[in-house]
Amino acid sequence: MEGRSARDIWEAALGELQVQVSKSNYRTWLEKTTGLAYDNGQFVIGVPTTFIAEYLDQNQRSLIEKTLIGITQQDTRVHFHVNGRHEEPPVNYAFDETTPVREASPLIFNSKYTFDAFVVGSCNRLAYAAALGVAENPGQNYNPLFIYGGAGLGKTHLLHAIGQVALSAKIEVLYVTAEQFTNEFINAIQHRKTAEFRNKYRSVDMLLIDDIHFISGKGQTEECFVHTFNELHNASHQMVITSDRSPKDVPQLAEQLRSRFEWGLVVDIQPPDFDTRLAILQTRVEREGITLPPEVLEFIANQSEQNIRELEGYLNRVTAYAKLVRTPLTPRLTAEALKAIGKKAPKKVTPKTVIESVASSFQLAPSDLIGRKRDKETALARQIAMYLLREETRCSLAQIGQELGGRDHSTVIHACQRLAGDIEASPSLRRKINEIRQGWPQ
Ligand code: ADP
Ligand code: MG
């Protein structure tokens, strides 16, 4: 195995890590790393900044080493080398959904998310047609266009596709997630810049808002959005909105918004059938110039029925493995490459893993949760950590308090109860917590 290049091994490892940690975790810490050298059980990983090196060293070392050991079948110790980035990622690909969008610019769109690259099947035909319709004739057909469906089914892809058509037609378009919209609104209030905020959103020709369910229950932000909506609608400026469910099913959504979302066209995207999944995988491998036998693609297409992002993760993992073993891939080898994924009995996690996973999903350090910081984000992250420790480990309340910097057990009870109530009421919180749960190594 040492004859293989560090680069190939690390690619295979990234393929595995990608399915083991949460998406935001992967993007923040792992995406821009490279395999630099591998010799005598010592593996050097190139990372762009000291900060990332320190974070990975403190929080992800054991997971990374475990993954590398699985691939190399040898005891492996990792070292992080700063500035080891050998190549810049292509500019458009560096798009990050969590980066606030400041102005309309081509860089906000992922160049891979085009109409051409979108595979149409019965599950998404209407959504596709409607999206293409508003991209070509904005403001003229249905306003707003509301697209809903489960995670990983192509909602963001369609929004970006619309945005890119609009841009090329020199239409001033703004893409924003509802989370960014909310954060910007709160910032604007804090810094007394609400007039600027209003102008920014109300002056565009086309507004694309992703994951609108995020603002449900956030009264002030919802109210602000109603005004934005009204102005854009009156001016016949196109809005396209996505959500994980239909307007009537988004809990706690302000009534004014719910009815407005139904003014235009509401379309859903269903999970893809087998043929569509296969077609998506085929398009992917063709575009990336990879060859995989058809039965392998079929095998992968059967691994996930509900989520195309997941399918792509499996495909990445299998192709990385194919490069590594350099033998033709059979379904059996594919199964081997996929072995560690899914369909396993969940393992009890350690308190350390819980705290690390929660911290990283908030882009905080574990020490922030253990320490005394009291800002809203940290406090919420800490509550989630308490709640998950209670749910997922055998720790007593006192131990949980101990793990989180010596807090007493009534604080823990209070946090768990409060969070349980909040989870009940907030789908976005529920989703966040599920994401954290899925993110930790199994
Ligand atoms: P959502 O926003 O609904 O959670 P995304 O738009 O992020 O999902 O899609 C997840 C991944 O699946 C993306 O890489 C996207 O390109 C891909 N994808 C989704 N639907 C399709 C499709 N119909 N054809 C090709 N790729 C798709
Ligand atoms: Mg999305």
Coordinates of C-alpha atoms and ligand atoms in Angstrom, one line a residue:
M1 CA 0.0 0.0 0.0
E2 CA 2.9 2.4 0.6
G3 CA 3.6 2.3 -3.1
R4 CA 0.3 4.2 -3.7
S5 CA 0.6 7.9 -3.7
A6 CA -0.3 9.8 -0.6
R7 CA -2.6 11.8 -2.8
D8 CA -4.7 8.8 -3.9
I9 CA -4.9 7.4 -0.4
W10 CA -6.0 10.8 0.9
E11 CA -8.6 11.1 -1.8
A12 CA -10.0 7.7 -0.8
A13 CA -9.9 8.9 2.9
L14 CA -11.8 12.1 2.0
G15 CA -14.4 10.0 0.2
E16 CA -15.0 8.2 3.5
L17 CA -14.8 11.2 5.7
Q18 CA -17.3 13.0 3.6
V19 CA -19.9 10.5 4.5
Q20 CA -18.9 10.3 8.1
V21 CA -18.9 14.0 9.1
S22 CA -21.6 16.6 8.5
K23 CA -21.5 18.5 5.3
S24 CA -20.6 21.8 7.0
N25 CA -17.9 20.1 9.0
Y26 CA -16.5 18.6 5.8
R27 CA -16.6 21.9 3.9
T28 CA -15.0 23.9 6.7
W29 CA -12.2 21.6 7.7
L30 CA -11.5 18.9 5.2
E31 CA -12.4 20.0 1.8
K32 CA -9.2 21.9 1.0
T33 CA -6.7 19.4 2.4
T34 CA -4.4 17.2 0.4
G35 CA -2.3 14.1 0.9
L36 CA 1.3 15.2 0.8
A37 CA 3.4 12.3 1.9
Y38 CA 3.2 8.8 3.2
D39 CA 6.1 6.9 4.5
N40 CA 6.6 4.3 7.2
G41 CA 3.2 4.8 8.7
Q42 CA 3.6 8.5 8.9
F43 CA 1.0 10.4 6.8
V44 CA 1.4 14.1 6.0
I45 CA -1.8 16.1 5.3
G46 CA -1.5 19.5 3.7
V47 CA -3.9 22.1 5.1
P48 CA -4.5 25.7 4.1
T49 CA -4.2 27.4 7.5
T50 CA -2.8 26.9 11.0
F51 CA -6.3 27.3 12.4
I52 CA -7.5 24.3 10.4
A53 CA -4.4 22.4 11.3
E54 CA -5.1 23.0 15.0
Y55 CA -8.7 22.2 14.7
L56 CA -8.1 18.9 12.9
D57 CA -5.3 18.0 15.2
Q58 CA -7.4 18.5 18.3
N59 CA -10.8 17.3 17.1
Q60 CA -10.5 15.0 14.1
R61 CA -7.2 13.2 14.6
S62 CA -8.6 10.0 15.8
L63 CA -11.3 9.8 13.1
I64 CA -8.7 10.6 10.4
E65 CA -6.2 8.1 11.7
K66 CA -8.9 5.4 12.0
T67 CA -10.0 6.1 8.4
L68 CA -6.4 6.0 7.1
I69 CA -5.7 2.8 8.9
G70 CA -8.8 1.3 7.3
I71 CA -7.5 2.2 3.9
T72 CA -3.8 1.4 4.3
Q73 CA -4.3 -1.5 6.6
Q74 CA -1.3 -0.2 8.6
D75 CA -0.9 1.6 11.8
T76 CA -0.8 5.3 10.7
R77 CA 0.0 8.5 12.4
V78 CA -1.0 11.8 10.8
H79 CA 0.9 15.1 10.7
F80 CA -0.6 18.4 9.5
H81 CA 1.4 20.6 7.3
V82 CA 0.3 24.2 6.8
N83 CA 0.3 25.7 3.3
G84 CA 0.3 22.3 1.8
R85 CA -2.4 23.2 -0.6
H86 CA -1.0 22.2 -4.0
E87 CA -3.8 23.5 -6.1
E88 CA -6.5 26.1 -5.7
P89 CA -10.0 24.7 -6.1
P90 CA -11.7 26.0 -9.3
V91 CA -13.2 29.4 -8.4
N92 CA -16.8 28.5 -8.9
Y93 CA -16.5 25.3 -7.1
A94 CA -15.4 27.1 -4.0
F95 CA -18.9 28.3 -3.5
D96 CA -20.0 27.7 0.0
E97 CA -23.7 27.9 1.0
T98 CA -22.7 29.2 4.4
T99 CA -20.9 32.3 3.1
P100 CA -23.0 35.4 3.2
V101 CA -23.7 36.7 -0.2
R102 CA -22.8 40.3 -0.5
E103 CA -23.7 41.2 -4.0
A104 CA -24.9 39.5 -7.1
S105 CA -21.9 38.0 -8.7
P106 CA -21.3 34.9 -10.8
L107 CA -19.3 33.5 -7.9
I108 CA -22.3 32.9 -5.8
F109 CA -23.5 30.2 -8.1
N110 CA -22.0 26.7 -8.3
S111 CA -21.2 26.3 -12.0
K112 CA -22.1 22.6 -11.8
Y113 CA -25.7 23.4 -10.9
T114 CA -27.1 24.1 -14.3
F115 CA -30.3 23.1 -16.1
D116 CA -28.2 21.0 -18.5
A117 CA -26.7 19.0 -15.6
F118 CA -30.1 18.4 -14.1
V119 CA -31.5 15.0 -14.9
V120 CA -35.3 15.1 -15.4
G121 CA -37.6 12.3 -14.4
S122 CA -41.2 12.0 -13.4
C123 CA -40.2 13.0 -9.8
N124 CA -39.0 16.5 -10.8
R125 CA -40.3 17.2 -14.2
L126 CA -42.8 19.8 -13.2
A127 CA -40.3 21.6 -10.9
Y128 CA -37.8 21.6 -13.7
A129 CA -40.2 22.9 -16.3
A130 CA -41.4 25.6 -13.9
A131 CA -37.9 26.6 -13.0
L132 CA -36.9 26.9 -16.6
G133 CA -40.0 28.9 -17.3
V134 CA -39.2 31.5 -14.7
A135 CA -35.6 31.6 -15.7
E136 CA -36.5 32.4 -19.3
N137 CA -39.4 34.7 -18.6
P138 CA -39.0 36.1 -15.2
G139 CA -41.9 37.8 -13.6
Q140 CA -44.3 36.8 -16.3
N141 CA -45.7 33.4 -15.4
Y142 CA -46.0 32.5 -11.8
N143 CA -44.8 34.7 -9.0
P144 CA -43.6 33.4 -6.7
L145 CA -42.5 29.9 -7.8
F146 CA -42.4 27.8 -4.7
I147 CA -40.4 24.5 -4.9
Y148 CA -40.5 22.1 -2.1
G149 CA -39.1 18.6 -1.4
G150 CA -36.9 16.5 0.9
A151 CA -33.2 17.1 1.5
G152 CA -30.8 16.4 -1.4
L153 CA -33.4 16.3 -4.1
G154 CA -32.2 19.2 -6.2
K155 CA -33.9 22.4 -4.9
T156 CA -30.7 24.3 -4.5
H157 CA -29.5 23.0 -7.8
L158 CA -32.6 24.4 -9.5
L159 CA -32.2 27.8 -7.8
H160 CA -28.6 28.1 -9.0
A161 CA -29.6 27.0 -12.5
I162 CA -32.2 29.8 -12.6
G163 CA -29.7 32.3 -11.2
Q164 CA -27.1 31.5 -13.8
V165 CA -29.6 31.9 -16.7
A166 CA -30.7 35.2 -15.2
L167 CA -27.1 36.4 -14.8
S168 CA -26.3 35.6 -18.4
A169 CA -29.4 37.6 -19.4
K170 CA -27.9 40.5 -17.3
I171 CA -30.8 40.4 -14.9
E172 CA -29.9 41.5 -11.4
V173 CA -30.4 38.5 -9.3
L174 CA -29.8 37.8 -5.7
Y175 CA -29.5 34.3 -4.2
V176 CA -29.7 33.9 -0.4
T177 CA -30.6 31.3 2.0
A178 CA -33.3 32.1 4.5
E179 CA -30.7 31.7 7.2
Q180 CA -28.5 34.4 5.6
F181 CA -31.5 36.6 5.2
T182 CA -32.3 36.2 8.8
N183 CA -28.8 36.9 10.0
E184 CA -28.4 39.9 7.8
F185 CA -31.7 41.3 9.0
I186 CA -30.7 40.8 12.7
N187 CA -27.3 42.5 11.9
A188 CA -29.1 45.3 10.1
I189 CA -31.2 46.0 13.2
Q190 CA -28.3 45.8 15.5
H191 CA -26.2 48.2 13.4
R192 CA -29.1 50.4 12.5
K193 CA -28.8 49.6 8.8
T194 CA -32.3 48.5 8.1
A195 CA -32.7 51.0 5.3
E196 CA -29.7 49.5 3.5
F197 CA -31.0 46.1 4.1
R198 CA -34.4 47.0 2.7
N199 CA -32.9 48.5 -0.4
K200 CA -30.7 45.6 -1.1
Y201 CA -33.5 43.2 -1.2
R202 CA -36.2 45.3 -2.7
S203 CA -34.1 46.6 -5.6
V204 CA -33.3 43.4 -7.3
D205 CA -35.0 42.0 -10.4
M206 CA -35.0 38.5 -9.2
L207 CA -34.8 37.1 -5.7
L208 CA -34.0 33.4 -5.0
I209 CA -34.5 32.3 -1.4
D210 CA -33.4 28.9 -0.4
D211 CA -34.8 26.9 2.5
I212 CA -37.5 29.4 3.6
H213 CA -38.7 27.2 6.4
F214 CA -35.8 28.5 8.3
I215 CA -37.6 31.8 9.0
S216 CA -40.8 30.2 10.3
G217 CA -41.6 31.2 13.8
K218 CA -39.1 34.2 13.6
G219 CA -41.8 36.9 13.8
Q220 CA -39.8 40.0 13.0
T221 CA -37.9 38.4 10.1
E222 CA -41.1 37.0 8.7
E223 CA -42.7 40.4 8.9
C224 CA -39.7 42.0 7.2
F225 CA -39.9 39.4 4.5
V226 CA -43.6 40.1 3.9
H227 CA -42.7 43.7 3.0
T228 CA -39.9 42.6 0.7
F229 CA -42.3 40.1 -0.9
N230 CA -45.0 42.7 -1.4
E231 CA -42.6 45.2 -3.1
L232 CA -41.1 42.7 -5.4
H233 CA -44.4 41.2 -6.2
N234 CA -46.0 44.6 -7.0
A235 CA -43.1 45.3 -9.4
S236 CA -43.5 41.9 -11.0
H237 CA -40.0 40.9 -10.0
Q238 CA -39.6 37.2 -9.9
M239 CA -39.2 35.3 -6.7
V240 CA -38.3 31.7 -6.4
I241 CA -38.6 30.1 -3.0
T242 CA -37.6 26.6 -1.8
S243 CA -38.6 24.7 1.3
D244 CA -38.5 21.3 2.7
R245 CA -42.3 21.2 2.7
S246 CA -45.3 22.8 1.2
P247 CA -46.4 26.3 2.4
K248 CA -49.4 24.8 4.3
D249 CA -47.1 22.2 6.0
V250 CA -44.4 24.5 7.3
P251 CA -45.1 24.7 11.0
Q252 CA -45.4 28.1 12.6
L253 CA -45.2 30.0 9.3
A254 CA -46.8 33.4 9.5
E255 CA -50.2 33.2 7.9
Q256 CA -49.4 36.2 5.7
L257 CA -46.4 34.4 4.2
R258 CA -48.3 31.1 3.8
S259 CA -51.0 32.7 1.7
R260 CA -48.5 34.7 -0.3
F261 CA -46.4 31.6 -1.1
E262 CA -49.5 30.1 -2.7
W263 CA -50.2 33.1 -5.0
G264 CA -48.0 31.7 -7.7
L265 CA -47.2 28.1 -8.5
V266 CA -46.3 25.5 -5.8
V267 CA -44.5 22.5 -7.1
D268 CA -42.9 19.6 -5.4
I269 CA -39.9 17.3 -6.1
Q270 CA -40.3 13.7 -5.2
P271 CA -37.6 11.2 -4.4
P272 CA -36.2 9.8 -7.7
D273 CA -37.1 6.4 -9.0
F274 CA -34.4 3.9 -9.9
D275 CA -34.1 5.0 -13.5
T276 CA -33.6 8.6 -12.6
R277 CA -31.1 7.7 -9.9
L278 CA -29.2 5.7 -12.4
A279 CA -29.3 8.5 -15.0
I280 CA -28.0 10.9 -12.5
L281 CA -25.1 8.7 -11.7
Q282 CA -24.4 8.1 -15.3
T283 CA -24.3 11.8 -16.1
R284 CA -22.0 12.4 -13.2
V285 CA -19.4 9.8 -14.3
E286 CA -19.6 10.9 -17.9
R287 CA -19.0 14.5 -17.0
E288 CA -16.0 13.6 -14.8
G289 CA -14.6 11.1 -17.3
I290 CA -14.7 8.2 -15.0
T291 CA -15.5 4.7 -16.2
L292 CA -17.5 2.4 -14.0
P293 CA -19.2 -0.8 -15.2
P294 CA -23.0 -0.5 -15.5
E295 CA -23.7 -3.1 -12.8
V296 CA -21.6 -1.0 -10.4
L297 CA -23.6 2.1 -11.1
E298 CA -26.8 0.1 -10.6
F299 CA -25.5 -1.2 -7.4
I300 CA -24.8 2.4 -6.2
A301 CA -28.2 3.6 -7.5
N302 CA -29.8 1.1 -5.1
Q303 CA -28.0 2.4 -2.0
S304 CA -30.1 5.5 -1.4
E305 CA -33.6 6.1 -2.5
Q306 CA -34.3 9.4 -0.8
N307 CA -31.3 11.6 -1.3
I308 CA -29.3 12.4 -4.4
R309 CA -26.5 14.1 -2.4
E310 CA -26.1 10.8 -0.5
L311 CA -25.9 8.9 -3.8
E312 CA -23.2 11.3 -5.0
G313 CA -21.3 10.7 -1.8
Y314 CA -21.4 6.9 -2.4
L315 CA -20.2 7.5 -6.0
N316 CA -17.3 9.6 -4.8
R317 CA -16.3 7.0 -2.3
V318 CA -16.4 4.2 -4.9
T319 CA -14.5 6.1 -7.5
A320 CA -11.8 7.1 -5.0
Y321 CA -11.6 3.4 -4.1
A322 CA -11.4 2.4 -7.7
K323 CA -8.4 4.7 -8.2
L324 CA -6.8 3.3 -5.2
V325 CA -7.1 -0.4 -5.9
R326 CA -6.5 0.0 -9.7
T327 CA -8.4 -3.1 -10.5
P328 CA -11.7 -3.2 -12.4
L329 CA -14.5 -2.6 -9.9
T330 CA -17.1 -5.3 -9.5
P331 CA -20.3 -5.0 -7.5
R332 CA -18.5 -7.0 -4.8
L333 CA -15.6 -4.6 -4.6
T334 CA -18.2 -1.8 -4.6
A335 CA -20.0 -3.3 -1.7
E336 CA -16.6 -3.5 0.0
A337 CA -16.0 0.2 -0.7
L338 CA -19.4 1.0 0.7
K339 CA -19.2 -1.4 3.6
A340 CA -18.8 1.1 6.3
I341 CA -21.7 3.2 5.2
G342 CA -25.2 3.1 6.6
K343 CA -27.2 0.0 7.5
K344 CA -25.1 -0.6 10.6
A345 CA -26.1 -0.9 14.1
P346 CA -25.6 2.5 15.7
K347 CA -22.8 2.6 18.1
K348 CA -22.9 4.4 21.5
V349 CA -20.9 7.5 21.1
T350 CA -18.5 8.9 23.7
P351 CA -19.0 12.3 25.4
K352 CA -16.0 13.6 23.6
T353 CA -17.4 12.8 20.2
V354 CA -20.7 14.4 21.1
I355 CA -19.1 17.6 22.3
E356 CA -16.8 17.8 19.3
S357 CA -19.6 17.2 16.8
V358 CA -21.8 19.8 18.4
A359 CA -19.0 22.3 18.6
S360 CA -18.0 21.8 15.0
S361 CA -21.5 22.0 13.7
F362 CA -21.6 25.5 15.2
Q363 CA -18.1 26.2 14.0
L364 CA -17.0 26.5 17.6
A365 CA -14.2 24.8 19.5
P366 CA -15.1 22.2 22.1
S367 CA -13.5 24.5 24.7
D368 CA -16.2 27.1 23.9
L369 CA -18.8 24.7 25.1
I370 CA -16.9 23.7 28.2
G371 CA -16.0 27.3 29.0
R372 CA -18.0 30.3 30.1
K373 CA -19.0 32.0 26.9
R374 CA -22.7 33.0 27.0
D375 CA -23.6 34.4 23.6
K376 CA -26.7 32.9 22.1
E377 CA -25.0 30.6 19.7
T378 CA -22.7 29.1 22.3
A379 CA -25.5 28.8 24.8
L380 CA -27.6 26.9 22.2
A381 CA -24.7 24.7 21.2
R382 CA -24.1 23.9 24.9
Q383 CA -27.7 23.0 25.4
I384 CA -27.7 20.7 22.4
A385 CA -24.6 19.1 23.7
M386 CA -26.3 18.4 27.1
Y387 CA -29.4 17.1 25.4
L388 CA -27.4 14.8 23.1
L389 CA -25.2 13.5 25.9
R390 CA -28.4 12.7 27.8
E391 CA -30.0 10.9 24.8
E392 CA -27.0 9.2 23.3
T393 CA -24.6 8.3 26.1
R394 CA -25.0 6.6 29.4
C395 CA -23.7 9.7 31.3
S396 CA -25.6 10.7 34.4
L397 CA -26.8 14.3 34.7
A398 CA -23.9 15.0 37.1
Q399 CA -21.5 13.5 34.6
I400 CA -22.9 15.6 31.8
G401 CA -22.5 18.7 33.9
Q402 CA -18.9 17.6 34.6
E403 CA -18.1 17.0 30.9
L404 CA -19.4 20.5 30.1
G405 CA -17.1 22.4 32.5
G406 CA -18.5 21.6 35.9
R407 CA -22.1 22.8 35.6
D408 CA -24.5 21.5 38.1
H409 CA -27.1 18.9 37.4
S410 CA -30.1 21.2 37.7
T411 CA -28.7 23.3 34.9
V412 CA -28.5 20.1 32.8
I413 CA -32.1 19.1 33.6
H414 CA -33.3 22.6 32.8
A415 CA -31.4 22.7 29.5
C416 CA -32.6 19.3 28.4
Q417 CA -36.2 20.1 29.2
R418 CA -36.1 23.4 27.5
L419 CA -34.4 22.0 24.4
A420 CA -36.9 19.1 24.2
G421 CA -39.7 21.7 24.0
D422 CA -37.8 23.7 21.4
I423 CA -37.2 20.7 19.3
E424 CA -40.9 19.9 19.3
A425 CA -41.6 23.3 18.0
S426 CA -38.9 23.9 15.5
P427 CA -38.3 21.7 12.5
S428 CA -35.1 23.5 11.7
L429 CA -33.7 22.7 15.1
R430 CA -34.7 19.1 14.7
R431 CA -32.9 18.9 11.4
K432 CA -29.8 20.5 12.9
I433 CA -29.7 18.0 15.7
N434 CA -30.3 15.1 13.3
E435 CA -27.4 16.4 11.1
I436 CA -25.2 16.4 14.1
R437 CA -26.2 12.9 15.0
Q438 CA -25.5 11.7 11.5
G439 CA -22.2 13.5 11.5
W440 CA -20.5 11.5 14.2
P441 CA -18.4 8.5 13.3
Q442 CA -20.3 5.3 13.6
Ligands
ADP1 P1 -31.5 20.2 -1.9 O1 -31.2 21.6 -2.0 O2 -32.9 19.8 -2.4 O3 -31.2 19.6 -0.5 P2 -29.3 20.0 -3.8 O4 -29.8 20.9 -4.9 O5 -28.3 20.5 -2.9 O6 -30.5 19.4 -2.9 O7 -28.9 18.6 -4.5 C1 -28.0 17.7 -3.9 C2 -27.1 17.1 -4.9 O8 -27.8 16.3 -5.8 C3 -26.4 18.2 -5.8 O9 -25.1 17.9 -6.0 C4 -27.2 18.2 -7.0 O10 -26.4 18.6 -8.2 C5 -27.6 16.8 -7.2 N1 -28.9 16.6 -7.9 C6 -30.1 16.7 -7.3 N2 -31.1 16.5 -8.2 C7 -30.5 16.3 -9.4 C8 -30.9 16.0 -10.7 N3 -32.2 15.9 -11.0 N4 -30.0 15.8 -11.6 C9 -28.7 15.8 -11.3 N5 -28.2 16.1 -10.1 C10 -29.0 16.3 -9.1
MG2 MG -30.6 23.0 -0.6

